[in-house]
């Protein structure tokens, strides 16, 4: 569905952001949580700290990430 595609795209975008700024390579499941945290943090003051408990490494999603983003792990 279109909503599902948007949700997946948001997770992939969050993966890119977290990988760039936090030096992490989260698997796609926590990337969904990062996506929501990124969106929700826009509603907060700049001095607010947001914590996301992340588990899993992107290695298990390497085929998807290679296909969708061209990322090699």
PDB file of C-alpha atoms in Angstrom, residues 3-73:
ATOM      1  CA  UNK A   3       1.064   4.131   3.406  1.00  0.00           C
ATOM      2  CA  UNK A   4       3.347   1.133   3.819  1.00  0.00           C
ATOM      3  CA  UNK A   5       5.717   2.481   1.161  1.00  0.00           C
ATOM      4  CA  UNK A   6       5.891   5.837   2.950  1.00  0.00           C
ATOM      5  CA  UNK A   7       6.571   4.092   6.260  1.00  0.00           C
ATOM      6  CA  UNK A   8       9.406   2.078   4.693  1.00  0.00           C
ATOM      7  CA  UNK A   9      10.854   5.185   3.041  1.00  0.00           C
ATOM      8  CA  UNK A  10      10.816   7.013   6.378  1.00  0.00           C
ATOM      9  CA  UNK A  11      12.698   4.136   8.028  1.00  0.00           C
ATOM     10  CA  UNK A  12      15.318   4.149   5.258  1.00  0.00           C
ATOM     11  CA  UNK A  13      15.737   7.911   5.627  1.00  0.00           C
ATOM     12  CA  UNK A  14      16.121   7.530   9.396  1.00  0.00           C
ATOM     13  CA  UNK A  15      18.753   4.837   8.783  1.00  0.00           C
ATOM     14  CA  UNK A  16      20.732   7.311   6.655  1.00  0.00           C
ATOM     15  CA  UNK A  17      20.467  10.082   9.258  1.00  0.00           C
ATOM     16  CA  UNK A  18      21.421   7.875  12.204  1.00  0.00           C
ATOM     17  CA  UNK A  19      24.287   6.297  10.262  1.00  0.00           C
ATOM     18  CA  UNK A  20      25.646   9.721   9.350  1.00  0.00           C
ATOM     19  CA  UNK A  21      25.302  11.575  12.649  1.00  0.00           C
ATOM     20  CA  UNK A  22      25.472   8.846  15.287  1.00  0.00           C
ATOM     21  CA  UNK A  23      27.929   6.459  13.618  1.00  0.00           C
ATOM     22  CA  UNK A  24      25.465   3.580  14.072  1.00  0.00           C
ATOM     23  CA  UNK A  25      24.042   1.208  11.511  1.00  0.00           C
ATOM     24  CA  UNK A  26      20.691   0.259  12.986  1.00  0.00           C
ATOM     25  CA  UNK A  27      18.681  -2.586  11.553  1.00  0.00           C
ATOM     26  CA  UNK A  28      15.492  -1.554   9.821  1.00  0.00           C
ATOM     27  CA  UNK A  29      13.203  -2.373  12.767  1.00  0.00           C
ATOM     28  CA  UNK A  30      14.768   0.239  15.091  1.00  0.00           C
ATOM     29  CA  UNK A  31      15.027   2.583  12.114  1.00  0.00           C
ATOM     30  CA  UNK A  32      11.246   2.867  12.271  1.00  0.00           C
ATOM     31  CA  UNK A  33      11.570   4.015  15.901  1.00  0.00           C
ATOM     32  CA  UNK A  34      14.292   6.479  14.923  1.00  0.00           C
ATOM     33  CA  UNK A  35      12.004   7.838  12.212  1.00  0.00           C
ATOM     34  CA  UNK A  36       9.249   8.520  14.728  1.00  0.00           C
ATOM     35  CA  UNK A  37      11.714  10.026  17.207  1.00  0.00           C
ATOM     36  CA  UNK A  38      13.085  12.356  14.509  1.00  0.00           C
ATOM     37  CA  UNK A  39       9.582  13.516  13.584  1.00  0.00           C
ATOM     38  CA  UNK A  40       8.443  13.931  17.192  1.00  0.00           C
ATOM     39  CA  UNK A  41      11.619  15.788  18.170  1.00  0.00           C
ATOM     40  CA  UNK A  42      10.657  18.584  15.783  1.00  0.00           C
ATOM     41  CA  UNK A  43       7.866  19.437  18.225  1.00  0.00           C
ATOM     42  CA  UNK A  44      10.265  19.781  21.165  1.00  0.00           C
ATOM     43  CA  UNK A  45      12.583  22.559  22.262  1.00  0.00           C
ATOM     44  CA  UNK A  46      16.135  22.461  20.913  1.00  0.00           C
ATOM     45  CA  UNK A  47      17.580  21.671  24.333  1.00  0.00           C
ATOM     46  CA  UNK A  48      15.454  18.541  24.763  1.00  0.00           C
ATOM     47  CA  UNK A  49      17.367  15.272  24.644  1.00  0.00           C
ATOM     48  CA  UNK A  50      15.668  12.370  22.897  1.00  0.00           C
ATOM     49  CA  UNK A  51      16.780   8.813  23.659  1.00  0.00           C
ATOM     50  CA  UNK A  52      15.981   5.830  21.463  1.00  0.00           C
ATOM     51  CA  UNK A  53      16.845   2.379  22.770  1.00  0.00           C
ATOM     52  CA  UNK A  54      18.144   0.550  19.724  1.00  0.00           C
ATOM     53  CA  UNK A  55      19.094  -3.074  19.286  1.00  0.00           C
ATOM     54  CA  UNK A  56      20.216  -4.982  16.263  1.00  0.00           C
ATOM     55  CA  UNK A  57      22.743  -4.287  13.573  1.00  0.00           C
ATOM     56  CA  UNK A  58      22.021  -3.537   9.948  1.00  0.00           C
ATOM     57  CA  UNK A  59      24.100  -6.507   8.823  1.00  0.00           C
ATOM     58  CA  UNK A  60      20.973  -8.673   8.808  1.00  0.00           C
ATOM     59  CA  UNK A  61      19.315  -6.145   6.461  1.00  0.00           C
ATOM     60  CA  UNK A  62      22.339  -5.718   4.193  1.00  0.00           C
ATOM     61  CA  UNK A  63      20.598  -7.025   1.056  1.00  0.00           C
ATOM     62  CA  UNK A  64      17.673  -4.634   1.455  1.00  0.00           C
ATOM     63  CA  UNK A  65      19.977  -1.680   2.212  1.00  0.00           C
ATOM     64  CA  UNK A  66      22.156  -2.485  -0.796  1.00  0.00           C
ATOM     65  CA  UNK A  67      19.107  -2.640  -3.081  1.00  0.00           C
ATOM     66  CA  UNK A  68      17.296   0.441  -1.709  1.00  0.00           C
ATOM     67  CA  UNK A  69      20.196   2.742  -0.759  1.00  0.00           C
ATOM     68  CA  UNK A  70      23.291   1.292  -2.409  1.00  0.00           C
ATOM     69  CA  UNK A  71      24.828   0.791   1.052  1.00  0.00           C
ATOM     70  CA  UNK A  72      27.357  -2.013   1.417  1.00  0.00           C
ATOM     71  CA  UNK A  73      27.997  -3.428   4.872  1.00  0.00           C
TER      72      UNK A  73
END
